[in-house]
mmCIF file of C-alpha atoms in Angstrom:
data_model
loop_
_atom_site.group_PDB
_atom_site.id
_atom_site.type_symbol
_atom_site.label_atom_id
_atom_site.label_comp_id
_atom_site.label_asym_id
_atom_site.label_seq_id
_atom_site.Cartn_x
_atom_site.Cartn_y
_atom_site.Cartn_z
ATOM 1 C CA MET A 25 -37.560 -96.574 38.074
ATOM 2 C CA LYS A 26 -34.365 -98.340 37.062
ATOM 3 C CA PRO A 27 -31.175 -97.736 39.094
ATOM 4 C CA GLU A 28 -29.407 -96.628 35.893
ATOM 5 C CA SER A 29 -31.464 -94.970 33.226
ATOM 6 C CA GLY A 30 -31.345 -92.766 30.149
ATOM 7 C CA SER A 31 -35.129 -92.507 29.991
ATOM 8 C CA SER A 32 -37.354 -89.424 29.909
ATOM 9 C CA GLU A 33 -38.609 -89.928 33.467
ATOM 10 C CA ASP A 34 -35.207 -88.564 34.514
ATOM 11 C CA ALA A 35 -35.661 -85.280 32.605
ATOM 12 C CA HIS A 36 -35.178 -83.335 35.881
ATOM 13 C CA LEU A 37 -31.596 -84.712 36.060
ATOM 14 C CA ARG A 38 -30.503 -84.855 32.399
ATOM 15 C CA GLU A 39 -27.908 -82.611 30.814
ATOM 16 C CA HIS A 40 -27.935 -81.878 27.072
ATOM 17 C CA CYS A 41 -24.893 -81.218 24.896
ATOM 18 C CA LEU A 42 -24.824 -77.722 23.365
ATOM 19 C CA GLN A 43 -21.273 -77.766 22.045
ATOM 20 C CA SER A 44 -18.397 -80.264 22.106
ATOM 21 C CA ALA A 45 -14.673 -79.681 21.586
ATOM 22 C CA ALA A 46 -11.561 -81.880 21.715
ATOM 23 C CA VAL A 47 -9.264 -79.901 24.030
ATOM 24 C CA TYR A 48 -6.358 -82.354 24.420
ATOM 25 C CA GLU A 49 -5.262 -85.199 22.177
ATOM 26 C CA GLY A 50 -2.258 -86.960 23.624
ATOM 27 C CA SER A 51 -0.718 -90.236 22.577
ATOM 28 C CA PHE A 52 -2.943 -92.001 25.120
ATOM 29 C CA LEU A 53 -5.426 -89.554 26.678
ATOM 30 C CA LYS A 54 -8.101 -87.712 24.698
ATOM 31 C CA VAL A 55 -9.927 -84.969 26.618
ATOM 32 C CA LYS A 56 -13.186 -83.352 25.559
ATOM 33 C CA ARG A 57 -14.827 -80.249 26.967
ATOM 34 C CA ASP A 58 -18.532 -79.891 26.308
ATOM 35 C CA ILE A 59 -20.922 -77.063 27.121
ATOM 36 C CA VAL A 60 -24.159 -78.540 28.462
ATOM 37 C CA ARG A 61 -27.685 -77.316 29.145
ATOM 38 C CA LEU A 62 -28.552 -78.090 32.791
ATOM 39 C CA PRO A 63 -31.998 -79.298 33.927
ATOM 40 C CA ASP A 64 -32.828 -75.784 35.215
ATOM 41 C CA GLY A 65 -31.932 -74.163 31.878
ATOM 42 C CA GLY A 66 -28.490 -72.959 32.978
ATOM 43 C CA GLU A 67 -25.216 -73.878 31.317
ATOM 44 C CA ALA A 68 -22.096 -75.628 32.588
ATOM 45 C CA SER A 69 -18.947 -77.198 31.148
ATOM 46 C CA ARG A 70 -18.082 -80.891 31.422
ATOM 47 C CA GLU A 71 -14.524 -82.155 30.876
ATOM 48 C CA TYR A 72 -13.938 -85.853 30.373
ATOM 49 C CA ILE A 73 -11.645 -88.517 28.974
ATOM 50 C CA VAL A 74 -12.802 -90.337 25.839
ATOM 51 C CA HIS A 75 -11.657 -93.919 26.370
ATOM 52 C CA PRO A 76 -11.806 -96.901 23.965
ATOM 53 C CA GLY A 77 -13.078 -99.243 26.694
ATOM 54 C CA ALA A 78 -11.274 -102.070 28.432
ATOM 55 C CA VAL A 79 -11.560 -105.619 29.728
ATOM 56 C CA MET A 80 -10.515 -107.398 32.922
ATOM 57 C CA ILE A 81 -10.062 -111.136 33.269
ATOM 58 C CA VAL A 82 -10.437 -113.165 36.484
ATOM 59 C CA PRO A 83 -8.358 -116.262 35.565
ATOM 60 C CA ILE A 84 -9.002 -119.338 37.737
ATOM 61 C CA LEU A 85 -6.295 -122.029 37.754
ATOM 62 C CA ASP A 86 -7.301 -125.691 38.024
ATOM 63 C CA ASP A 87 -6.282 -125.729 41.717
ATOM 64 C CA GLY A 88 -8.617 -122.778 42.427
ATOM 65 C CA ARG A 89 -5.878 -120.161 42.756
ATOM 66 C CA LEU A 90 -6.191 -116.918 40.824
ATOM 67 C CA LEU A 91 -3.704 -115.518 38.322
ATOM 68 C CA LEU A 92 -2.798 -111.870 38.911
ATOM 69 C CA GLU A 93 -0.199 -109.321 37.846
ATOM 70 C CA ARG A 94 2.118 -107.065 39.804
ATOM 71 C CA GLN A 95 2.719 -103.978 37.698
ATOM 72 C CA TYR A 96 4.261 -100.578 38.368
ATOM 73 C CA ARG A 97 1.555 -97.968 37.897
ATOM 74 C CA TYR A 98 3.263 -94.654 37.302
ATOM 75 C CA PRO A 99 0.404 -92.353 38.447
ATOM 76 C CA MET A 100 0.348 -94.298 41.744
ATOM 77 C CA GLY A 101 4.151 -94.369 42.157
ATOM 78 C CA ARG A 102 4.080 -98.008 43.179
ATOM 79 C CA VAL A 103 3.545 -101.601 42.156
ATOM 80 C CA MET A 104 -0.112 -102.672 42.217
ATOM 81 C CA LEU A 105 -1.686 -106.136 42.398
ATOM 82 C CA GLU A 106 -4.261 -106.517 39.622
ATOM 83 C CA PHE A 107 -6.251 -108.979 37.621
ATOM 84 C CA PRO A 108 -5.058 -108.945 33.986
ATOM 85 C CA ALA A 109 -6.650 -106.167 31.945
ATOM 86 C CA GLY A 110 -6.197 -104.154 28.804
ATOM 87 C CA LYS A 111 -7.733 -101.681 26.379
ATOM 88 C CA LEU A 112 -9.870 -102.605 23.372
ATOM 89 C CA ASP A 113 -8.277 -102.192 19.969
ATOM 90 C CA ALA A 114 -10.400 -100.224 17.477
ATOM 91 C CA GLY A 115 -13.405 -102.342 16.477
ATOM 92 C CA GLU A 116 -12.358 -105.266 18.682
ATOM 93 C CA ALA A 117 -14.992 -107.401 20.429
ATOM 94 C CA ALA A 118 -14.612 -107.476 24.223
ATOM 95 C CA LEU A 119 -14.233 -111.279 24.459
ATOM 96 C CA HIS A 120 -11.559 -111.254 21.762
ATOM 97 C CA CYS A 121 -9.726 -108.519 23.667
ATOM 98 C CA ALA A 122 -9.949 -110.534 26.902
ATOM 99 C CA GLN A 123 -8.513 -113.649 25.236
ATOM 100 C CA ARG A 124 -5.770 -111.609 23.543
ATOM 101 C CA GLU A 125 -4.772 -109.696 26.685
ATOM 102 C CA LEU A 126 -4.689 -112.816 28.861
ATOM 103 C CA LEU A 127 -2.424 -114.534 26.337
ATOM 104 C CA GLU A 128 -0.149 -111.523 25.723
ATOM 105 C CA GLU A 129 0.296 -110.550 29.370
ATOM 106 C CA THR A 130 0.368 -113.952 31.091
ATOM 107 C CA GLY A 131 0.942 -116.535 28.335
ATOM 108 C CA TYR A 132 -2.185 -118.422 29.451
ATOM 109 C CA SER A 133 -5.104 -119.453 27.275
ATOM 110 C CA ALA A 134 -8.431 -120.706 28.645
ATOM 111 C CA ARG A 135 -10.915 -123.354 27.518
ATOM 112 C CA GLU A 136 -13.970 -121.710 29.129
ATOM 113 C CA TRP A 137 -15.022 -118.090 29.388
ATOM 114 C CA ALA A 138 -17.868 -116.253 31.111
ATOM 115 C CA HIS A 139 -18.898 -112.604 30.823
ATOM 116 C CA ALA A 140 -19.816 -111.324 34.292
ATOM 117 C CA GLY A 141 -20.741 -107.690 33.683
ATOM 118 C CA VAL A 142 -19.328 -104.231 33.234
ATOM 119 C CA LEU A 143 -17.980 -101.606 35.626
ATOM 120 C CA HIS A 144 -17.579 -97.867 35.119
ATOM 121 C CA ASN A 145 -14.562 -96.683 37.044
ATOM 122 C CA ALA A 146 -14.493 -92.880 36.752
ATOM 123 C CA ILE A 147 -18.017 -91.719 35.879
ATOM 124 C CA ALA A 148 -17.308 -88.087 36.808
ATOM 125 C CA TYR A 149 -14.600 -87.640 34.180
ATOM 126 C CA SER A 150 -14.237 -90.659 31.867
ATOM 127 C CA ASP A 151 -16.533 -92.722 29.658
ATOM 128 C CA GLU A 152 -14.432 -95.835 30.310
ATOM 129 C CA GLY A 153 -16.224 -99.120 30.816
ATOM 130 C CA ILE A 154 -14.364 -102.283 31.851
ATOM 131 C CA GLU A 155 -16.014 -105.536 30.746
ATOM 132 C CA ILE A 156 -15.485 -108.263 33.361
ATOM 133 C CA PHE A 157 -14.656 -111.783 32.171
ATOM 134 C CA PHE A 158 -13.904 -115.033 33.981
ATOM 135 C CA ALA A 159 -11.600 -117.667 32.481
ATOM 136 C CA LYS A 160 -10.992 -121.292 33.524
ATOM 137 C CA GLY A 161 -9.422 -124.399 32.052
ATOM 138 C CA LEU A 162 -6.117 -122.513 31.837
ATOM 139 C CA THR A 163 -3.066 -123.714 29.907
ATOM 140 C CA ALA A 164 0.320 -122.026 30.277
ATOM 141 C CA GLY A 165 2.194 -120.822 27.188
ATOM 142 C CA GLN A 166 4.452 -118.003 26.075
ATOM 143 C CA ARG A 167 3.601 -114.406 26.894
ATOM 144 C CA SER A 168 4.440 -111.508 24.555
ATOM 145 C CA LEU A 169 4.424 -108.196 26.393
ATOM 146 C CA ASP A 170 4.086 -104.890 24.564
ATOM 147 C CA VAL A 171 7.197 -102.725 24.249
ATOM 148 C CA GLY A 172 7.626 -100.808 27.517
ATOM 149 C CA GLU A 173 5.411 -103.229 29.473
ATOM 150 C CA PHE A 174 6.923 -104.912 32.528
ATOM 151 C CA LEU A 175 4.937 -107.090 34.914
ATOM 152 C CA ASP A 176 5.241 -110.101 37.196
ATOM 153 C CA ILE A 177 2.710 -112.936 37.223
ATOM 154 C CA VAL A 178 1.649 -114.158 40.680
ATOM 155 C CA THR A 179 -1.004 -116.512 42.040
ATOM 156 C CA HIS A 180 -3.148 -116.099 45.141
ATOM 157 C CA SER A 181 -6.048 -117.911 46.779
ATOM 158 C CA THR A 182 -9.412 -116.179 47.150
ATOM 159 C CA ALA A 183 -8.799 -116.034 50.920
ATOM 160 C CA GLU A 184 -5.466 -114.260 50.394
ATOM 161 C CA LEU A 185 -7.060 -111.671 48.093
ATOM 162 C CA ASP A 186 -9.849 -111.156 50.614
ATOM 163 C CA ALA A 187 -7.291 -110.557 53.376
ATOM 164 C CA PHE A 188 -5.321 -108.101 51.192
ATOM 165 C CA ALA A 189 -8.509 -106.143 50.480
ATOM 166 C CA ALA A 190 -9.553 -106.047 54.142
ATOM 167 C CA ALA A 191 -6.068 -104.865 55.149
ATOM 168 C CA GLY A 192 -5.957 -102.116 52.520
ATOM 169 C CA SER A 193 -3.023 -103.601 50.604
ATOM 170 C CA MET A 194 -5.014 -104.333 47.431
ATOM 171 C CA THR A 195 -6.744 -101.131 46.366
ATOM 172 C CA ASP A 196 -7.229 -101.324 42.589
ATOM 173 C CA ALA A 197 -10.932 -100.792 41.911
ATOM 174 C CA LYS A 198 -11.386 -103.304 39.081
ATOM 175 C CA THR A 199 -9.538 -105.984 41.073
ATOM 176 C CA LEU A 200 -11.727 -105.390 44.154
ATOM 177 C CA ILE A 201 -14.807 -105.756 41.936
ATOM 178 C CA GLY A 202 -13.299 -108.948 40.464
ATOM 179 C CA LEU A 203 -13.068 -110.205 44.056
ATOM 180 C CA LEU A 204 -16.720 -109.233 44.670
ATOM 181 C CA TRP A 205 -17.821 -111.225 41.595
ATOM 182 C CA LEU A 206 -15.530 -114.140 42.442
ATOM 183 C CA THR A 207 -16.817 -114.580 45.983
ATOM 184 C CA ARG A 208 -20.484 -114.085 45.010
ATOM 185 C CA TRP A 209 -20.099 -116.684 42.255
ATOM 186 C CA GLN A 210 -18.254 -119.126 44.552
ATOM 187 C CA SER A 211 -21.050 -118.856 47.136
ATOM 188 C CA GLY A 212 -23.700 -119.509 44.472
ATOM 189 C CA GLN A 213 -25.300 -116.059 44.804
ATOM 190 C CA TRP A 214 -24.363 -114.615 41.385
ATOM 191 C CA ALA A 215 -24.424 -116.730 38.215
ATOM 192 C CA LEU A 216 -21.814 -117.014 35.470
ATOM 193 C CA ASP A 217 -22.702 -118.336 32.006
ATOM 194 C CA TRP A 218 -19.644 -120.381 30.989
ATOM 195 C CA ARG A 219 -18.981 -121.007 27.299
ATOM 196 C CA PRO A 220 -16.207 -122.798 25.413
ATOM 197 C CA ALA A 221 -13.520 -120.549 23.920
ATOM 198 C CA GLN A 222 -13.931 -119.970 20.194
ATOM 199 C CA ALA A 223 -11.365 -122.023 18.291
ATOM 200 C CA SER A 224 -10.675 -119.053 16.053
ATOM 201 C CA VAL A 225 -9.239 -116.816 18.754
ATOM 202 C CA MET B 21 6.638 -109.333 49.083
ATOM 203 C CA LYS B 22 3.685 -107.006 49.676
ATOM 204 C CA PRO B 23 0.817 -106.952 47.146
ATOM 205 C CA GLU B 24 1.342 -103.210 46.714
ATOM 206 C CA SER B 25 4.814 -101.856 47.132
ATOM 207 C CA GLY B 26 7.112 -98.933 46.403
ATOM 208 C CA SER B 27 10.144 -100.789 47.749
ATOM 209 C CA SER B 28 13.474 -101.542 46.088
ATOM 210 C CA GLU B 29 12.735 -105.270 45.705
ATOM 211 C CA ASP B 30 10.530 -104.181 42.793
ATOM 212 C CA ALA B 31 13.393 -102.439 40.940
ATOM 213 C CA HIS B 32 12.754 -104.684 37.896
ATOM 214 C CA LEU B 33 9.279 -103.096 37.556
ATOM 215 C CA ARG B 34 9.845 -99.463 38.607
ATOM 216 C CA GLU B 35 9.750 -96.481 36.280
ATOM 217 C CA HIS B 36 11.641 -93.272 37.072
ATOM 218 C CA CYS B 37 10.612 -89.749 36.113
ATOM 219 C CA LEU B 38 13.021 -88.019 33.741
ATOM 220 C CA GLN B 39 10.882 -85.017 32.857
ATOM 221 C CA SER B 40 7.378 -83.835 33.774
ATOM 222 C CA ALA B 41 5.121 -81.351 31.996
ATOM 223 C CA ALA B 42 1.587 -80.061 32.555
ATOM 224 C CA VAL B 43 -0.004 -80.525 29.098
ATOM 225 C CA TYR B 44 -3.630 -79.585 29.849
ATOM 226 C CA GLU B 45 -5.082 -77.472 32.639
ATOM 227 C CA GLY B 46 -8.840 -77.301 32.360
ATOM 228 C CA SER B 47 -11.310 -75.977 34.865
ATOM 229 C CA PHE B 48 -11.613 -79.506 36.293
ATOM 230 C CA LEU B 49 -9.074 -81.857 34.657
ATOM 231 C CA LYS B 50 -5.305 -81.398 34.940
ATOM 232 C CA VAL B 51 -3.244 -83.651 32.649
ATOM 233 C CA LYS B 52 0.478 -84.318 32.999
ATOM 234 C CA ARG B 53 2.786 -85.989 30.508
ATOM 235 C CA ASP B 54 6.009 -87.374 31.952
ATOM 236 C CA ILE B 55 8.964 -88.987 30.233
ATOM 237 C CA VAL B 56 10.060 -92.024 32.256
ATOM 238 C CA ARG B 57 13.058 -94.337 32.389
ATOM 239 C CA LEU B 58 11.850 -97.928 32.004
ATOM 240 C CA PRO B 59 13.318 -100.864 33.964
ATOM 241 C CA ASP B 60 15.290 -101.969 30.854
ATOM 242 C CA GLY B 61 16.823 -98.496 30.401
ATOM 243 C CA GLY B 62 14.449 -97.452 27.618
ATOM 244 C CA GLU B 63 12.186 -94.414 27.702
ATOM 245 C CA ALA B 64 8.427 -94.020 27.444
ATOM 246 C CA SER B 65 5.811 -91.326 28.042
ATOM 247 C CA ARG B 66 3.071 -91.542 30.683
ATOM 248 C CA GLU B 67 -0.025 -89.336 30.531
ATOM 249 C CA TYR B 68 -2.232 -89.044 33.577
ATOM 250 C CA ILE B 69 -4.798 -86.971 35.414
ATOM 251 C CA VAL B 70 -3.657 -85.186 38.561
ATOM 252 C CA HIS B 71 -6.627 -85.435 40.920
ATOM 253 C CA PRO B 72 -7.140 -83.854 44.366
ATOM 254 C CA GLY B 73 -8.526 -87.101 45.822
ATOM 255 C CA ALA B 74 -12.076 -87.930 46.826
ATOM 256 C CA VAL B 75 -14.276 -89.591 49.424
ATOM 257 C CA MET B 76 -17.269 -91.920 49.294
ATOM 258 C CA ILE B 77 -19.750 -92.413 52.115
ATOM 259 C CA VAL B 78 -21.840 -95.550 52.766
ATOM 260 C CA PRO B 79 -24.670 -94.048 54.878
ATOM 261 C CA ILE B 80 -26.701 -96.575 56.890
ATOM 262 C CA LEU B 81 -30.155 -95.470 58.060
ATOM 263 C CA ASP B 82 -31.486 -96.675 61.430
ATOM 264 C CA ASP B 83 -33.736 -99.223 59.676
ATOM 265 C CA GLY B 84 -30.709 -100.700 57.883
ATOM 266 C CA ARG B 85 -31.470 -99.223 54.471
ATOM 267 C CA LEU B 86 -28.735 -97.369 52.589
ATOM 268 C CA LEU B 87 -28.843 -93.785 51.375
ATOM 269 C CA LEU B 88 -27.807 -93.349 47.721
ATOM 270 C CA GLU B 89 -27.964 -90.768 44.966
ATOM 271 C CA ARG B 90 -29.265 -90.908 41.415
ATOM 272 C CA GLN B 91 -27.237 -88.446 39.388
ATOM 273 C CA TYR B 92 -26.858 -87.785 35.651
ATOM 274 C CA ARG B 93 -23.261 -88.524 34.715
ATOM 275 C CA TYR B 94 -22.517 -86.706 31.492
ATOM 276 C CA PRO B 95 -19.621 -88.927 30.269
ATOM 277 C CA MET B 96 -21.937 -91.948 30.687
ATOM 278 C CA GLY B 97 -24.959 -90.279 29.092
ATOM 279 C CA ARG B 98 -27.264 -91.610 31.762
ATOM 280 C CA VAL B 99 -28.361 -91.464 35.385
ATOM 281 C CA MET B 100 -26.233 -93.594 37.715
ATOM 282 C CA LEU B 101 -26.971 -94.996 41.179
ATOM 283 C CA GLU B 102 -24.155 -94.095 43.565
ATOM 284 C CA PHE B 103 -23.172 -93.769 47.166
ATOM 285 C CA PRO B 104 -22.601 -90.075 48.022
ATOM 286 C CA ALA B 105 -19.111 -88.897 47.084
ATOM 287 C CA GLY B 106 -17.118 -85.787 46.412
ATOM 288 C CA LYS B 107 -13.698 -84.281 45.859
ATOM 289 C CA LEU B 108 -11.399 -83.014 48.593
ATOM 290 C CA ASP B 109 -11.006 -79.260 48.875
ATOM 291 C CA ALA B 110 -7.383 -78.080 49.004
ATOM 292 C CA GLY B 111 -5.876 -79.091 52.356
ATOM 293 C CA GLU B 112 -9.090 -80.722 53.571
ATOM 294 C CA ALA B 113 -8.959 -83.852 55.752
ATOM 295 C CA ALA B 114 -10.795 -86.838 54.246
ATOM 296 C CA LEU B 115 -13.195 -87.278 57.196
ATOM 297 C CA HIS B 116 -14.107 -83.592 57.113
ATOM 298 C CA CYS B 117 -14.777 -83.886 53.371
ATOM 299 C CA ALA B 118 -16.976 -86.957 53.943
ATOM 300 C CA GLN B 119 -19.040 -85.179 56.598
ATOM 301 C CA ARG B 120 -19.325 -82.037 54.446
ATOM 302 C CA GLU B 121 -20.312 -83.910 51.260
ATOM 303 C CA LEU B 122 -22.908 -86.067 53.029
ATOM 304 C CA LEU B 123 -24.510 -82.945 54.515
ATOM 305 C CA GLU B 124 -24.350 -80.855 51.321
ATOM 306 C CA GLU B 125 -25.624 -83.558 48.955
ATOM 307 C CA THR B 126 -28.174 -85.373 51.135
ATOM 308 C CA GLY B 127 -28.890 -83.079 54.102
ATOM 309 C CA TYR B 128 -27.994 -85.892 56.505
ATOM 310 C CA SER B 129 -25.503 -85.745 59.337
ATOM 311 C CA ALA B 130 -24.237 -88.833 61.198
ATOM 312 C CA ARG B 131 -23.368 -89.516 64.837
ATOM 313 C CA GLU B 132 -20.839 -92.293 64.072
ATOM 314 C CA TRP B 133 -18.225 -92.654 61.364
ATOM 315 C CA ALA B 134 -15.793 -95.390 60.311
ATOM 316 C CA HIS B 135 -12.963 -95.256 57.779
ATOM 317 C CA ALA B 136 -12.981 -98.506 55.775
ATOM 318 C CA GLY B 137 -10.106 -98.044 53.341
ATOM 319 C CA VAL B 138 -9.133 -96.502 50.038
ATOM 320 C CA LEU B 139 -9.700 -97.472 46.413
ATOM 321 C CA HIS B 140 -7.804 -96.392 43.305
ATOM 322 C CA ASN B 141 -10.188 -96.256 40.400
ATOM 323 C CA ALA B 142 -8.099 -95.520 37.294
ATOM 324 C CA ILE B 143 -4.505 -96.523 38.054
ATOM 325 C CA ALA B 144 -3.469 -96.499 34.368
ATOM 326 C CA TYR B 145 -4.208 -92.791 33.912
ATOM 327 C CA SER B 146 -5.162 -91.027 37.152
ATOM 328 C CA ASP B 147 -3.670 -90.659 40.625
ATOM 329 C CA GLU B 148 -7.149 -90.445 42.153
ATOM 330 C CA GLY B 149 -7.765 -92.217 45.430
ATOM 331 C CA ILE B 150 -11.254 -92.465 46.957
ATOM 332 C CA GLU B 151 -11.318 -92.807 50.749
ATOM 333 C CA ILE B 152 -14.215 -95.042 51.837
ATOM 334 C CA PHE B 153 -16.236 -94.024 54.897
ATOM 335 C CA PHE B 154 -19.256 -95.532 56.640
ATOM 336 C CA ALA B 155 -21.768 -93.362 58.500
ATOM 337 C CA LYS B 156 -24.591 -94.343 60.885
ATOM 338 C CA GLY B 157 -26.828 -92.650 63.412
ATOM 339 C CA LEU B 158 -28.199 -90.477 60.607
ATOM 340 C CA THR B 159 -30.354 -87.380 61.113
ATOM 341 C CA ALA B 160 -32.126 -85.668 58.214
ATOM 342 C CA GLY B 161 -31.648 -81.939 57.616
ATOM 343 C CA GLN B 162 -31.411 -79.472 54.786
ATOM 344 C CA ARG B 163 -29.172 -80.185 51.806
ATOM 345 C CA SER B 164 -27.320 -77.417 49.914
ATOM 346 C CA LEU B 165 -26.265 -78.574 46.453
ATOM 347 C CA ASP B 166 -23.511 -76.831 44.502
ATOM 348 C CA VAL B 167 -24.574 -74.644 41.570
ATOM 349 C CA GLY B 168 -25.149 -76.913 38.570
ATOM 350 C CA GLU B 169 -25.572 -80.026 40.749
ATOM 351 C CA PHE B 170 -28.830 -81.987 40.415
ATOM 352 C CA LEU B 171 -29.433 -85.311 42.131
ATOM 353 C CA ASP B 172 -32.177 -87.421 43.686
ATOM 354 C CA ILE B 173 -31.829 -89.129 47.061
ATOM 355 C CA VAL B 174 -33.057 -92.745 47.204
ATOM 356 C CA THR B 175 -32.874 -95.579 49.725
ATOM 357 C CA HIS B 176 -32.294 -99.281 49.074
ATOM 358 C CA SER B 177 -31.746 -102.407 51.139
ATOM 359 C CA THR B 178 -28.466 -104.305 50.891
ATOM 360 C CA ALA B 179 -30.356 -107.110 49.107
ATOM 361 C CA GLU B 180 -31.676 -104.686 46.491
ATOM 362 C CA LEU B 181 -28.189 -103.301 45.830
ATOM 363 C CA ASP B 182 -26.839 -106.838 45.567
ATOM 364 C CA ALA B 183 -29.527 -107.715 43.007
ATOM 365 C CA PHE B 184 -28.817 -104.545 40.981
ATOM 366 C CA ALA B 185 -25.109 -105.416 40.877
ATOM 367 C CA ALA B 186 -25.736 -109.025 39.837
ATOM 368 C CA ALA B 187 -28.110 -107.867 37.090
ATOM 369 C CA GLY B 188 -25.680 -105.282 35.730
ATOM 370 C CA SER B 189 -27.892 -102.283 36.512
ATOM 371 C CA MET B 190 -25.532 -100.786 39.122
ATOM 372 C CA THR B 191 -22.099 -100.427 37.521
ATOM 373 C CA ASP B 192 -20.344 -97.539 39.283
ATOM 374 C CA ALA B 193 -17.026 -98.886 40.565
ATOM 375 C CA LYS B 194 -16.904 -97.049 43.916
ATOM 376 C CA THR B 195 -20.502 -98.055 44.677
ATOM 377 C CA LEU B 196 -19.784 -101.736 43.905
ATOM 378 C CA ILE B 197 -16.792 -101.559 46.271
ATOM 379 C CA GLY B 198 -19.034 -99.906 48.873
ATOM 380 C CA LEU B 199 -21.318 -102.938 48.503
ATOM 381 C CA LEU B 200 -18.321 -105.285 48.920
ATOM 382 C CA TRP B 201 -17.325 -103.540 52.174
ATOM 383 C CA LEU B 202 -20.935 -103.374 53.387
ATOM 384 C CA THR B 203 -21.624 -107.090 52.937
ATOM 385 C CA ARG B 204 -18.236 -108.170 54.343
ATOM 386 C CA TRP B 205 -18.806 -105.967 57.401
ATOM 387 C CA GLN B 206 -22.397 -107.199 57.856
ATOM 388 C CA SER B 207 -21.207 -110.821 57.773
ATOM 389 C CA GLY B 208 -18.514 -110.073 60.360
ATOM 390 C CA GLN B 209 -15.607 -110.791 57.990
ATOM 391 C CA TRP B 210 -14.184 -107.262 57.686
ATOM 392 C CA ALA B 211 -14.000 -104.891 60.674
ATOM 393 C CA LEU B 212 -14.996 -101.235 60.901
ATOM 394 C CA ASP B 213 -13.669 -98.962 63.655
ATOM 395 C CA TRP B 214 -16.627 -96.720 64.537
ATOM 396 C CA ARG B 215 -15.984 -93.352 66.171
ATOM 397 C CA PRO B 216 -18.265 -90.520 67.261
ATOM 398 C CA ALA B 217 -18.484 -87.559 64.866
ATOM 399 C CA GLN B 218 -16.390 -84.570 65.925
ATOM 400 C CA ALA B 219 -18.631 -81.861 67.332
ATOM 401 C CA SER B 220 -16.662 -79.266 65.373
ATOM 402 C CA VAL B 221 -17.673 -80.482 61.926
#
């Protein structure tokens, strides 16, 4: 049995959509409310965010330090330390999005990229997936933030990030998982498949 | 400068609430839409989920294996492998919630508990925080699932969880961060402050 599965051997856990309705369509958040058939034949409602998907980039400078952002996150009411990230445009490939977001938010472009994996950050109420990329061979350039976007670029060593996480002063989920991947890759336990950046991006 | 901060030295990043409205109140999801003053004096809207907060438990059996759940997550359309977790009841202390959720969902109670930290899983659009607890000295009992809740209990070694994460078959963010804490604690890098369970819970 696989840890994650959509297969029929999990029929005793599966829920089936009976009816689906868009109940809120904001400028950013889209909420759906579905009526589902439960495994025991009963019914329940499931509310969730429909999200376009996102990417995160772990950018490694030539001296081994990592490039991060300090950004005010309104729902949190404070500035958070994060690896660069952003939402997919409609129809956009994840790698293209990663290269675009890194350039727009930090001004850096990278010669080599690796796709590490995906994380699902709010499985109870959002279909969001964040594709995790690593970037190295970085070259500084000019950033071009979106209107209404304000963020500082900072650099930290892996040891500094590890200490922040242990002390509870770096709490963003995707960034903690970036740290997990980074340290597993550095220790040779998890592999990354590095590829040259496409010239066209 | 702290990695996370609400202090005035970050005035060039801060956003200030001008107006706040509840725009969707479902049976589970509450959405707010605020108008904010940006650092440059402009205005923007911010939509976000107002969440009661949650807990996750990393339960360690006496033989060192971990107790996890396989649960169908409707927004994902598949069964996910997760550490036990649940939402805070109104006014409930996080440790009480952790002890209650572990008992309800798995039937296990624990003699020793440690609070590891907190993670924020969707900082762009939710104020949710998940408090991370560890539990050991486990004793099996009778679980009592909520109506409409269906889940399997499974056990895995740390090495198995690590392999699932590396292979991309365990992608739940809180569970990956549970694995980060677990392996850092096992290697002696991050500390846990174990305390006996309160008799009253």
